[in-house]
Tab-separated table of C-alpha atoms in Angstrom:
chain	number	residue	atom	x	y	z
J	22	MET	CA	-3.472	-64.798	-74.324
J	23	SER	CA	-1.811	-63.702	-77.481
J	24	SER	CA	1.380	-61.799	-77.037
J	25	GLY	CA	0.558	-59.922	-80.231
J	26	LEU	CA	-1.532	-57.693	-77.992
J	27	TYR	CA	1.640	-56.230	-76.588
J	28	SER	CA	2.847	-55.273	-80.056
J	29	ALA	CA	-0.301	-53.185	-80.417
J	30	VAL	CA	0.178	-51.670	-76.984
J	31	SER	CA	3.772	-50.701	-77.776
J	32	GLY	CA	2.683	-49.196	-81.043
J	33	ALA	CA	0.049	-47.019	-79.335
J	34	ASP	CA	2.511	-46.035	-76.626
J	35	THR	CA	5.156	-44.822	-79.111
J	36	ARG	CA	2.499	-42.772	-80.861
J	37	LEU	CA	1.590	-41.064	-77.582
J	38	ARG	CA	5.239	-40.096	-77.206
J	39	MET	CA	5.417	-38.921	-80.763
J	40	MET	CA	2.400	-36.706	-80.057
J	41	ASP	CA	4.242	-35.151	-77.157
J	42	THR	CA	7.110	-34.118	-79.516
J	43	ILE	CA	4.722	-32.808	-82.214
J	44	SER	CA	2.871	-30.837	-79.548
J	45	ASP	CA	6.172	-29.326	-78.338
J	46	ASN	CA	7.121	-28.405	-81.883
J	47	LEU	CA	3.793	-26.735	-82.533
J	48	SER	CA	3.956	-24.870	-79.253
J	49	ASN	CA	7.306	-23.466	-80.273
J	50	GLY	CA	6.226	-22.549	-83.746
J	51	ARG	CA	6.958	-18.922	-83.034
J	52	THR	CA	10.021	-19.283	-80.802
J	53	SER	CA	12.979	-17.714	-82.485
J	54	GLY	CA	16.043	-19.907	-82.744
J	55	PHE	CA	14.023	-23.007	-81.894
J	56	LYS	CA	15.041	-26.274	-83.525
J	57	LYS	CA	12.335	-28.872	-83.910
J	58	GLY	CA	12.453	-32.259	-82.347
J	59	GLY	CA	11.691	-35.555	-84.034
J	60	VAL	CA	11.481	-39.197	-82.994
J	61	SER	CA	12.340	-42.275	-84.978
J	62	PHE	CA	11.178	-45.727	-84.081
J	63	GLU	CA	10.326	-47.276	-87.385
J	64	ALA	CA	13.807	-48.740	-87.666
J	65	LEU	CA	13.147	-51.051	-84.735
J	66	LEU	CA	10.084	-52.508	-86.504
J	67	GLU	CA	12.183	-53.434	-89.550
J	68	GLN	CA	14.700	-55.257	-87.370
J	69	PRO	CA	12.575	-57.561	-85.298
J	70	ARG	CA	14.238	-59.037	-82.260
J	71	ARG	CA	13.898	-62.661	-83.268
J	72	ALA	CA	15.114	-64.732	-80.427
J	73	ARG	CA	13.997	-68.375	-80.406
J	74	ASP	CA	11.639	-67.900	-77.540
J	75	MET	CA	10.192	-64.641	-78.737
J	76	ARG	CA	8.345	-66.015	-81.725
J	77	GLY	CA	9.163	-63.076	-83.913
J	78	ILE	CA	7.113	-60.561	-82.102
J	79	ASP	CA	8.042	-56.983	-82.979
J	80	TYR	CA	7.745	-54.223	-80.495
J	81	ALA	CA	7.882	-50.600	-81.395
J	82	ARG	CA	10.006	-48.413	-79.256
J	83	ILE	CA	11.429	-44.966	-79.586
J	84	GLU	CA	14.946	-45.520	-80.606
J	85	GLU	CA	16.092	-41.901	-80.758
J	86	GLY	CA	14.806	-38.477	-80.408
J	87	PHE	CA	16.702	-36.089	-82.512
J	88	THR	CA	16.909	-32.374	-83.008
J	89	ASP	CA	16.473	-31.151	-86.540
J	90	PHE	CA	19.097	-28.399	-86.973
J	91	SER	CA	17.855	-27.181	-90.316
J	92	GLN	CA	17.868	-23.464	-90.955
J	93	GLY	CA	14.901	-21.381	-89.899
J	94	GLY	CA	13.737	-18.387	-91.918
J	95	LEU	CA	15.283	-14.991	-91.116
J	96	THR	CA	12.960	-12.196	-90.107
J	97	ARG	CA	14.005	-8.592	-89.941
J	98	THR	CA	13.183	-6.855	-86.678
J	99	GLY	CA	15.476	-3.807	-86.923
J	100	ILE	CA	16.545	-4.267	-83.319
J	101	PRO	CA	20.326	-3.723	-83.374
J	102	LEU	CA	21.059	-6.282	-80.649
J	103	GLN	CA	19.322	-9.231	-82.273
J	104	PHE	CA	21.485	-11.502	-84.388
J	105	ALA	CA	20.647	-14.404	-86.639
J	106	ILE	CA	23.080	-16.998	-87.913
J	107	GLU	CA	22.692	-18.333	-91.450
J	108	GLY	CA	24.172	-21.780	-91.879
J	109	GLU	CA	25.884	-23.741	-89.209
J	110	GLY	CA	27.092	-22.457	-85.857
J	111	PHE	CA	26.062	-21.397	-82.373
J	112	PHE	CA	26.748	-18.468	-80.147
J	113	LYS	CA	28.497	-19.360	-76.895
J	114	VAL	CA	27.050	-18.060	-73.649
J	115	GLN	CA	27.986	-18.410	-70.073
J	116	ASP	CA	25.829	-18.374	-66.937
J	117	GLY	CA	26.685	-16.936	-63.552
J	118	GLY	CA	28.230	-20.266	-62.424
J	119	GLY	CA	30.718	-20.304	-65.337
J	120	ARG	CA	28.837	-23.105	-67.240
J	121	GLN	CA	28.925	-22.654	-70.976
J	122	PHE	CA	26.048	-23.253	-73.379
J	123	TYR	CA	25.377	-22.828	-77.027
J	124	THR	CA	22.372	-21.068	-78.568
J	125	ARG	CA	20.954	-19.829	-81.892
J	126	GLN	CA	18.781	-17.323	-80.191
J	127	ALA	CA	20.771	-14.131	-79.905
J	128	ASP	CA	18.207	-11.683	-78.632
J	129	LEU	CA	20.537	-9.607	-76.533
J	130	ARG	CA	20.483	-6.789	-74.023
J	131	ARG	CA	23.236	-4.668	-72.728
J	132	ASP	CA	23.946	-4.190	-69.054
J	133	PRO	CA	25.099	-0.758	-67.795
J	134	SER	CA	28.751	-1.662	-68.454
J	135	GLY	CA	28.009	-2.739	-72.056
J	136	ILE	CA	28.225	-6.528	-71.544
J	137	LEU	CA	25.851	-8.393	-73.850
J	138	LEU	CA	23.261	-10.558	-72.028
J	139	THR	CA	20.645	-13.028	-73.178
J	140	PRO	CA	17.125	-12.707	-71.750
J	141	GLN	CA	18.134	-15.127	-68.989
J	142	GLY	CA	21.085	-12.943	-68.073
J	143	MET	CA	23.779	-15.170	-69.604
J	144	LYS	CA	26.798	-13.461	-71.039
J	145	LEU	CA	27.764	-13.737	-74.677
J	146	LEU	CA	31.338	-14.927	-74.884
J	147	GLY	CA	34.007	-13.643	-77.225
J	148	GLU	CA	36.877	-15.487	-78.863
J	149	ASP	CA	39.073	-15.302	-75.749
J	150	GLY	CA	36.368	-16.855	-73.537
J	151	GLN	CA	35.636	-13.533	-71.877
J	152	PRO	CA	32.236	-11.833	-72.028
J	153	LEU	CA	31.852	-9.530	-75.042
J	154	SER	CA	31.322	-5.948	-74.130
J	155	PHE	CA	30.213	-3.100	-76.468
J	156	PRO	CA	30.185	0.154	-74.545
J	157	GLY	CA	28.722	3.108	-76.252
J	158	ASP	CA	25.475	3.615	-78.117
J	159	SER	CA	25.706	1.721	-81.329
J	160	VAL	CA	27.540	-1.196	-82.586
J	161	VAL	CA	27.665	-2.461	-86.170
J	162	VAL	CA	28.306	-6.120	-86.765
J	163	ASP	CA	29.011	-7.071	-90.349
J	164	GLU	CA	27.950	-10.290	-91.984
J	165	GLU	CA	31.239	-11.986	-91.201
J	166	GLY	CA	30.673	-11.417	-87.488
J	167	MET	CA	33.143	-8.561	-87.042
J	168	ALA	CA	31.863	-5.911	-84.657
J	169	HIS	CA	33.040	-2.435	-85.550
J	170	LEU	CA	33.350	-0.439	-82.335
J	171	PRO	CA	32.544	3.277	-82.340
J	172	GLU	CA	36.018	4.134	-80.998
J	173	GLY	CA	37.630	2.162	-83.819
J	174	GLY	CA	38.893	-1.374	-83.960
J	175	GLN	CA	37.160	-4.685	-84.588
J	176	VAL	CA	36.082	-7.486	-82.338
J	177	ARG	CA	34.929	-10.818	-83.611
J	178	VAL	CA	31.573	-12.200	-82.416
J	179	PRO	CA	32.536	-15.826	-82.570
J	180	ILE	CA	30.255	-18.644	-83.547
J	181	TYR	CA	31.105	-22.294	-83.011
J	182	SER	CA	30.099	-25.485	-84.729
J	183	PHE	CA	30.318	-29.185	-83.895
J	184	PRO	CA	31.160	-32.083	-86.158
J	185	ASP	CA	28.197	-33.948	-84.776
J	186	THR	CA	25.374	-31.747	-83.638
J	187	GLY	CA	23.313	-34.859	-82.680
J	188	LYS	CA	25.212	-35.136	-79.404
J	189	LEU	CA	24.067	-31.739	-78.192
J	190	GLU	CA	21.704	-31.887	-75.268
J	191	ARG	CA	18.696	-29.583	-75.330
J	192	LEU	CA	18.077	-27.576	-72.203
J	193	GLY	CA	15.158	-25.285	-72.925
J	194	GLY	CA	15.490	-21.542	-73.092
J	195	GLY	CA	16.977	-21.944	-76.571
J	196	LEU	CA	20.144	-23.487	-75.031
J	197	PHE	CA	22.181	-26.493	-75.952
J	198	ARG	CA	24.874	-28.149	-73.923
J	199	ALA	CA	27.805	-29.903	-75.512
J	200	PRO	CA	29.253	-33.067	-74.007
J	201	SER	CA	32.633	-32.337	-72.465
J	202	SER	CA	34.439	-34.664	-74.804
J	203	LYS	CA	33.318	-32.791	-77.916
J	204	ALA	CA	35.235	-29.642	-78.651
J	205	ALA	CA	33.536	-26.884	-80.570
J	206	THR	CA	35.413	-25.416	-83.502
J	207	LEU	CA	35.307	-21.772	-84.504
J	208	VAL	CA	33.373	-21.179	-87.723
J	209	GLU	CA	35.793	-19.507	-90.059
J	210	LYS	CA	33.388	-17.907	-92.472
J	211	PRO	CA	30.160	-17.247	-90.538
J	212	ARG	CA	27.138	-15.458	-91.792
J	213	ILE	CA	25.615	-13.282	-89.084
J	214	TYR	CA	22.760	-10.883	-89.691
J	215	GLN	CA	22.288	-7.972	-87.357
J	216	GLY	CA	18.736	-6.834	-86.713
J	217	TYR	CA	17.344	-10.176	-87.721
J	218	VAL	CA	16.034	-13.195	-85.757
J	219	GLU	CA	16.011	-16.732	-86.938
J	220	ASP	CA	12.512	-18.040	-86.828
J	221	SER	CA	11.636	-21.461	-85.527
J	222	ASN	CA	12.226	-24.161	-88.138
J	223	VAL	CA	8.918	-25.831	-87.363
J	224	ASN	CA	6.788	-26.306	-90.426
J	225	THR	CA	3.175	-26.221	-89.304
J	226	MET	CA	1.928	-28.156	-92.342
J	227	HIS	CA	4.472	-30.867	-91.744
J	228	GLU	CA	3.663	-31.131	-88.089
J	229	MET	CA	-0.058	-31.276	-88.832
J	230	GLY	CA	0.537	-34.103	-91.261
J	231	ARG	CA	2.540	-35.970	-88.694
J	232	MET	CA	-0.098	-35.336	-86.056
J	233	MET	CA	-2.837	-36.810	-88.311
J	234	GLU	CA	-0.699	-39.825	-89.099
J	235	CYS	CA	0.086	-40.256	-85.455
J	236	LEU	CA	-3.571	-40.138	-84.496
J	237	ARG	CA	-4.632	-42.652	-87.087
J	238	VAL	CA	-1.865	-45.156	-86.302
J	239	PHE	CA	-2.828	-44.800	-82.677
J	240	GLU	CA	-6.402	-45.567	-83.667
J	241	ALA	CA	-5.352	-48.639	-85.665
J	242	CYS	CA	-3.431	-49.951	-82.625
J	243	GLN	CA	-6.463	-49.453	-80.494
J	244	LYS	CA	-8.559	-51.430	-83.022
J	245	LEU	CA	-5.943	-54.174	-82.885
J	246	MET	CA	-6.207	-54.348	-79.116
J	247	LYS	CA	-9.955	-54.599	-79.402
J	248	ASN	CA	-9.644	-57.438	-81.923
J	249	TYR	CA	-7.284	-59.340	-79.664
J	250	ARG	CA	-9.788	-58.946	-76.862
J	251	GLU	CA	-12.480	-60.496	-79.051
J	252	LEU	CA	-10.194	-63.332	-80.083
J	253	ASP	CA	-9.467	-64.031	-76.390
J	254	ALA	CA	-13.160	-63.942	-75.608
J	255	LYS	CA	-13.825	-66.565	-78.314
J	256	ALA	CA	-11.006	-68.714	-77.097
J	257	ILE	CA	-12.518	-68.666	-73.596
J	258	GLU	CA	-15.918	-69.514	-75.031
J	259	ILE	CA	-14.508	-72.596	-76.851
J	260	GLY	CA	-12.737	-73.712	-73.765
J	261	THR	CA	-15.820	-73.550	-71.597
J	262	ILE	CA	-17.102	-76.950	-70.597
J	263	GLY	CA	-20.795	-77.221	-70.349
U	8	MET	CA	-1.252	-38.785	-68.667
U	9	ILE	CA	-0.401	-37.491	-72.029
U	10	ARG	CA	2.035	-34.563	-71.898
U	11	ALA	CA	0.899	-33.231	-75.247
U	12	LEU	CA	-2.119	-31.545	-73.696
U	13	TRP	CA	-0.118	-29.292	-71.362
U	14	THR	CA	2.590	-28.677	-73.889
U	15	ALA	CA	0.147	-27.367	-76.424
U	16	ALA	CA	-1.565	-25.286	-73.696
U	17	THR	CA	1.731	-23.472	-73.028
U	18	GLY	CA	1.840	-22.653	-76.749
U	19	MET	CA	-1.585	-21.168	-76.572
U	20	GLU	CA	-0.751	-19.186	-73.488
U	21	THR	CA	2.328	-17.598	-75.083
U	22	GLN	CA	0.362	-16.690	-78.185
U	23	GLN	CA	-2.305	-15.155	-76.064
U	24	LEU	CA	0.336	-12.858	-74.450
U	25	ASN	CA	1.745	-12.144	-77.861
U	26	MET	CA	-1.724	-10.971	-78.949
U	27	ASP	CA	-1.913	-8.702	-75.905
U	28	VAL	CA	1.360	-7.097	-76.881
U	29	ILE	CA	0.323	-6.644	-80.479
U	30	ALA	CA	-3.095	-5.157	-79.411
U	31	ASN	CA	-1.303	-2.638	-77.188
U	32	ASN	CA	1.021	-1.649	-80.115
U	33	LEU	CA	-1.912	-1.200	-82.438
U	34	ALA	CA	-3.891	0.833	-79.852
U	35	ASN	CA	-0.965	3.200	-79.656
U	36	VAL	CA	-0.248	3.559	-83.348
U	37	ASN	CA	-1.052	7.302	-83.157
U	38	SER	CA	0.451	7.986	-79.728
U	39	SER	CA	3.324	10.365	-80.126
U	40	GLY	CA	6.632	9.151	-78.693
U	41	PHE	CA	5.224	5.647	-78.179
U	42	LYS	CA	7.725	2.777	-78.539
U	43	LYS	CA	6.402	-0.609	-79.618
U	44	SER	CA	6.982	-3.783	-77.626
U	45	ARG	CA	7.964	-7.187	-78.840
U	46	ALA	CA	7.380	-10.530	-77.198
U	47	ASP	CA	10.128	-13.084	-77.566
U	48	PHE	CA	9.576	-16.744	-76.798
U	49	GLN	CA	11.688	-19.648	-75.607
U	50	ASP	CA	11.344	-23.345	-75.320
U	51	ILE	CA	10.988	-24.771	-71.774
U	52	LEU	CA	12.774	-27.605	-70.069
U	53	TYR	CA	13.195	-30.984	-71.630
U	54	GLN	CA	12.328	-34.340	-70.146
U	55	THR	CA	15.321	-36.468	-70.861
U	56	ALA	CA	14.661	-40.196	-71.267
U	57	LYS	CA	18.115	-41.004	-72.614
U	58	LEU	CA	21.089	-38.618	-72.790
U	59	PRO	CA	22.863	-38.266	-76.061
U	60	GLY	CA	26.351	-39.763	-76.072
U	61	THR	CA	25.677	-42.548	-73.614
U	62	THR	CA	26.919	-46.000	-74.308
U	63	SER	CA	24.381	-48.530	-75.527
U	64	GLY	CA	24.293	-52.222	-74.651
U	65	THR	CA	26.459	-53.221	-77.563
U	66	GLY	CA	29.209	-50.788	-76.600
U	67	ASN	CA	28.363	-48.195	-79.163
U	68	GLU	CA	27.812	-44.593	-78.353
U	69	THR	CA	24.270	-43.507	-79.056
U	70	PRO	CA	24.437	-40.572	-81.445
U	71	THR	CA	21.292	-38.954	-80.087
U	72	GLY	CA	19.263	-39.205	-77.003
U	73	ILE	CA	15.576	-39.027	-76.344
U	74	GLN	CA	14.439	-35.633	-75.116
U	75	VAL	CA	10.853	-34.491	-75.115
U	76	GLY	CA	10.244	-30.748	-74.838
U	77	LEU	CA	7.477	-29.432	-72.655
U	78	GLY	CA	6.309	-26.361	-74.525
U	79	SER	CA	7.159	-22.686	-74.902
U	80	ARG	CA	7.127	-19.654	-72.641
U	81	VAL	CA	7.585	-15.908	-72.960
U	82	ALA	CA	11.209	-15.012	-72.534
U	83	ALA	CA	10.869	-11.238	-72.576
U	84	VAL	CA	8.688	-8.455	-73.688
U	85	GLN	CA	11.007	-5.716	-74.669
U	86	LYS	CA	10.525	-2.157	-75.853
U	87	VAL	CA	12.017	-1.404	-79.243
U	88	PHE	CA	13.638	2.084	-79.205
U	89	THR	CA	13.869	2.733	-82.879
U	90	VAL	CA	13.008	6.307	-83.962
U	91	GLY	CA	9.403	6.801	-85.077
U	92	ASP	CA	8.283	8.881	-88.056
U	93	ILE	CA	8.692	12.570	-87.538
U	94	HIS	CA	5.892	14.785	-88.804
U	95	LYS	CA	5.270	18.521	-88.967
U	96	THR	CA	2.701	20.026	-86.634
U	97	GLU	CA	3.379	23.825	-86.737
U	98	SER	CA	2.886	24.083	-82.988
U	99	GLU	CA	5.845	26.020	-81.538
U	100	LEU	CA	5.955	23.908	-78.405
U	101	ASP	CA	6.173	20.551	-80.241
U	102	ILE	CA	9.695	19.277	-80.229
U	103	ALA	CA	11.061	16.076	-81.846
U	104	ILE	CA	14.398	14.453	-81.056
U	105	GLU	CA	16.217	13.508	-84.196
U	106	GLY	CA	18.265	10.595	-82.901
U	107	GLN	CA	18.928	9.264	-79.459
U	108	GLY	CA	17.943	10.764	-76.108
U	109	PHE	CA	14.983	11.439	-73.858
U	110	PHE	CA	13.363	14.558	-72.439
U	111	GLN	CA	13.464	14.626	-68.650
U	112	VAL	CA	10.361	15.509	-66.726
U	113	SER	CA	9.744	15.781	-62.985
U	114	LEU	CA	7.024	13.568	-61.508
U	115	PRO	CA	4.920	14.947	-58.639
U	116	ASN	CA	6.955	12.814	-56.132
U	117	GLY	CA	10.178	14.498	-57.308
U	118	ASP	CA	11.560	11.563	-59.304
U	119	LEU	CA	12.618	12.025	-62.889
U	120	ALA	CA	10.857	10.295	-65.732
U	121	TYR	CA	11.967	10.138	-69.359
U	122	THR	CA	9.906	10.559	-72.502
U	123	ARG	CA	10.297	10.855	-76.277
U	124	SER	CA	6.987	12.589	-76.598
U	125	GLY	CA	7.825	16.252	-77.186
U	126	SER	CA	4.335	17.701	-77.176
U	127	PHE	CA	4.805	20.377	-74.548
U	128	LYS	CA	2.322	22.817	-73.133
U	129	LYS	CA	2.557	25.856	-70.888
U	130	ASP	CA	1.009	25.798	-67.426
U	131	SER	CA	-0.361	28.809	-65.552
U	132	THR	CA	3.108	29.935	-64.400
U	133	GLY	CA	4.538	29.617	-67.877
U	134	ARG	CA	6.501	26.380	-67.177
U	135	LEU	CA	6.878	23.934	-70.045
U	136	THR	CA	5.031	20.738	-69.120
U	137	THR	CA	3.841	17.505	-70.729
U	138	ALA	CA	0.159	17.093	-71.479
U	139	GLU	CA	-0.282	15.589	-67.963
U	140	GLY	CA	1.284	18.712	-66.413
U	141	TYR	CA	4.618	17.201	-65.461
U	142	PRO	CA	7.235	19.997	-65.780
U	143	LEU	CA	10.294	19.611	-67.947
U	144	SER	CA	13.553	19.259	-66.045
U	145	PRO	CA	15.542	21.575	-65.802
U	146	GLU	CA	12.534	23.891	-65.622
U	147	ILE	CA	11.948	26.345	-68.458
U	148	VAL	CA	9.641	29.229	-67.779
U	149	ILE	CA	8.189	31.205	-70.636
U	150	PRO	CA	7.339	34.793	-69.596
U	151	SER	CA	3.674	35.648	-70.064
U	152	ASN	CA	4.468	38.569	-72.310
U	153	ALA	CA	6.428	36.470	-74.834
U	154	SER	CA	5.211	36.922	-78.339
U	155	SER	CA	7.204	34.097	-79.927
U	156	ILE	CA	9.287	31.114	-78.758
U	157	SER	CA	12.162	29.663	-80.681
U	158	ILE	CA	13.857	26.436	-79.735
U	159	GLY	CA	17.222	25.847	-81.347
U	160	GLU	CA	18.647	22.561	-82.562
U	161	SER	CA	20.864	22.346	-79.525
U	162	GLY	CA	18.077	22.999	-77.044
U	163	THR	CA	18.458	26.754	-76.495
U	164	VAL	CA	15.043	28.296	-75.764
U	165	GLU	CA	14.748	31.928	-76.794
U	166	VAL	CA	11.729	34.149	-76.445
U	167	THR	CA	10.890	37.492	-78.007
U	168	LEU	CA	9.033	39.717	-75.563
U	169	ASP	CA	6.329	42.137	-76.607
U	170	GLY	CA	7.784	45.320	-77.971
U	171	GLN	CA	11.328	43.999	-78.257
U	172	ASN	CA	13.218	43.046	-81.343
U	173	THR	CA	15.985	40.955	-79.927
U	174	PRO	CA	15.228	37.476	-78.515
U	175	SER	CA	16.416	36.656	-74.990
U	176	GLU	CA	17.429	33.230	-73.733
U	177	VAL	CA	15.295	31.636	-71.009
U	178	GLY	CA	16.950	28.248	-70.669
U	179	THR	CA	18.266	25.143	-72.360
U	180	ILE	CA	16.486	21.818	-72.842
U	181	GLU	CA	18.729	18.935	-71.818
U	182	LEU	CA	18.451	15.359	-72.970
U	183	ALA	CA	19.336	12.140	-71.121
U	184	ARG	CA	20.581	8.907	-72.547
U	185	PHE	CA	21.022	5.385	-71.273
U	186	SER	CA	23.533	2.721	-72.158
U	187	ASN	CA	20.681	0.171	-72.141
U	188	PRO	CA	17.383	1.843	-73.002
U	189	ALA	CA	15.760	-1.588	-73.369
U	190	GLY	CA	15.948	-1.799	-69.520
U	191	LEU	CA	13.685	1.239	-68.999
U	192	LYS	CA	10.417	0.693	-67.179
U	193	SER	CA	7.257	1.956	-68.904
U	194	ILE	CA	4.916	3.745	-66.552
U	195	GLY	CA	2.297	4.609	-69.194
U	196	ARG	CA	1.615	8.100	-70.620
U	197	SER	CA	4.707	7.575	-72.887
U	198	LEU	CA	6.863	7.944	-69.808
U	199	PHE	CA	9.733	5.759	-68.731
U	200	THR	CA	11.656	5.523	-65.480
U	201	GLU	CA	15.189	4.250	-64.953
U	202	THR	CA	15.955	0.873	-63.409
U	203	SER	CA	19.140	-0.867	-62.254
U	204	ALA	CA	19.394	-2.418	-65.759
U	205	THR	CA	19.519	0.909	-67.582
U	206	GLY	CA	22.567	2.327	-65.830
U	207	THR	CA	22.655	5.917	-64.708
U	208	PRO	CA	21.469	8.411	-67.244
U	209	ALA	CA	24.008	10.718	-68.857
U	210	THR	CA	22.606	14.147	-69.544
U	211	GLY	CA	23.822	16.573	-72.075
U	212	ILE	CA	23.180	19.247	-74.646
U	213	PRO	CA	21.263	17.992	-77.786
U	214	GLY	CA	23.649	17.226	-80.633
U	215	GLU	CA	26.584	16.372	-78.343
U	216	ASP	CA	27.852	12.970	-77.158
U	217	GLY	CA	25.600	11.023	-79.534
U	218	LEU	CA	22.422	12.839	-78.487
U	219	GLY	CA	19.969	13.807	-81.204
U	220	LEU	CA	19.231	17.333	-82.276
U	221	LEU	CA	15.927	18.944	-81.561
U	222	SER	CA	13.500	20.237	-84.119
U	223	GLN	CA	10.797	22.636	-83.186
U	224	GLY	CA	7.397	22.312	-84.760
U	225	PHE	CA	7.747	18.570	-85.321
U	226	LEU	CA	6.483	15.581	-83.340
U	227	GLU	CA	7.822	12.035	-83.254
U	228	GLY	CA	4.979	9.577	-83.961
U	229	SER	CA	4.954	6.003	-82.646
U	230	ASN	CA	7.343	3.557	-84.204
U	231	VAL	CA	4.565	0.991	-84.680
U	232	SER	CA	4.262	-0.338	-88.214
U	233	ILE	CA	0.655	-1.427	-88.826
U	234	MET	CA	1.731	-3.806	-91.565
U	235	GLU	CA	4.236	-5.522	-89.404
U	236	GLU	CA	1.752	-5.864	-86.506
U	237	MET	CA	-0.915	-7.220	-88.747
U	238	VAL	CA	1.394	-9.910	-90.109
U	239	ASN	CA	2.423	-10.800	-86.533
U	240	MET	CA	-1.201	-10.981	-85.581
U	241	ILE	CA	-2.034	-13.374	-88.350
U	242	ALA	CA	0.961	-15.564	-87.523
U	243	GLY	CA	0.048	-15.443	-83.854
U	244	GLN	CA	-3.538	-16.322	-84.462
U	245	ARG	CA	-2.643	-19.312	-86.609
U	246	ALA	CA	-0.087	-20.517	-84.108
U	247	TYR	CA	-2.782	-20.326	-81.444
U	248	GLU	CA	-5.120	-22.280	-83.640
U	249	VAL	CA	-2.661	-24.986	-84.466
U	250	ASN	CA	-1.954	-25.521	-80.755
U	251	SER	CA	-5.669	-25.885	-80.097
U	252	LYS	CA	-5.747	-28.540	-82.789
U	253	ALA	CA	-2.905	-30.408	-81.006
U	254	ILE	CA	-4.979	-30.349	-77.771
U	255	LYS	CA	-7.960	-31.701	-79.651
U	256	THR	CA	-5.894	-34.575	-81.193
U	257	ALA	CA	-4.416	-35.447	-77.782
U	258	ASP	CA	-7.935	-35.458	-76.423
U	259	GLU	CA	-9.135	-37.732	-79.180
U	260	MET	CA	-6.313	-40.198	-78.402
U	261	MET	CA	-7.299	-40.302	-74.775
U	262	GLN	CA	-10.939	-40.763	-75.690
U	263	MET	CA	-10.072	-43.797	-77.841
U	264	THR	CA	-8.161	-45.259	-74.939
U	265	ASN	CA	-11.138	-44.800	-72.700
U	266	ASN	CA	-13.342	-46.552	-75.258
U	267	LEU	CA	-11.153	-49.664	-75.175
U	268	VAL	CA	-12.918	-51.089	-72.109
């Protein structure tokens, strides 16, 4: 048996996983604040693991799945409690158990006491780590993230950034969790738009292109597997005594 | 089995619901006092194959992990309480609220409902009611011999009786407001009821405490923008289509695998 067959299998397998990511991106093409996922595995092909006993066989494997934090388009909704961030940064929210998460999807509600909540009921946190509360009817948040309260005074709606966004874990629901060792820093000059949402940064064209490529590479790997099978069949034929 | 199939199916499902919401908005484009809804989406949980920040074999920290998402879902369908266009109707019992606040009406079971649709009628006893016959609360009775009705900006209802020159006051229309109107529950007929999320309503005289003023002879139309809904519909339809393509591709890949043997 030729071990090259397993190269082809690993190639097909990685394409299946890539298809999962593409499908997730497409499914979230209209999810506000969504950041598309990607996979990279080509790098492993370029650096074959050449041990003496491995005869230079390259396997494809997903090396990393990453989140592409590029900016999504801003769409005006006119809903005063929706906020979009332009540029870097995340809103900080807290669940009932005191766990903190980061999100770009600030589609908020107000509970009867004026505390701002995400659709899952998480509280938006202020600079002091306490939930932000805007009692009263209207609140105006300027582009630098300062909320002007009806009774006078200003409160900052803080947004935080990370030196290395790659270490953020995706949780679904538009949430990201930061590893405990990485501290978030307050963004000094944020750009926040009230009454806007940030669209998903998925580019349908791009994803379709990737999907086609993925399908064809998968097909090629299948053809390879078939060829190996034929080769093996021939080898068996030659070896047959009679 | 390949996850892509189910992932893309969730995308189709959410877009289907999005279309339902858009269709309802468009169907009510001419309903007075109607408030449009908006569907918001979220990504769902991630299957984590490798956590970011873990240590790899060579002692280095991996900068990113491997996480595959499993699709999208509807996070919320919320009512958007922006003020609709106000247009003139000449009917003396049409009232529009210029700003925040809701009219209060009594339902047959005695509960209060709230509406922005100010197209009132008179019933046989002269009470002001909605088109469905739900009386305004507090009740306002127009005497049968009233020749004209005038409703002031701050809700005072005055009638001029036959043969009299000076108008007499018969009541005041009060408005209610909520700290979180998005939490109101729609019960159809442009009516809303309070929930635990809205907080208790505060009632007051129009024009005070942030409540809007009333204008007689005007009606508030729906706040649906046909243009915006059309664009949303196109985007939703294409998103639906692209997800169906993803299912097709995943299917093709499985078919190829089946043809191997």
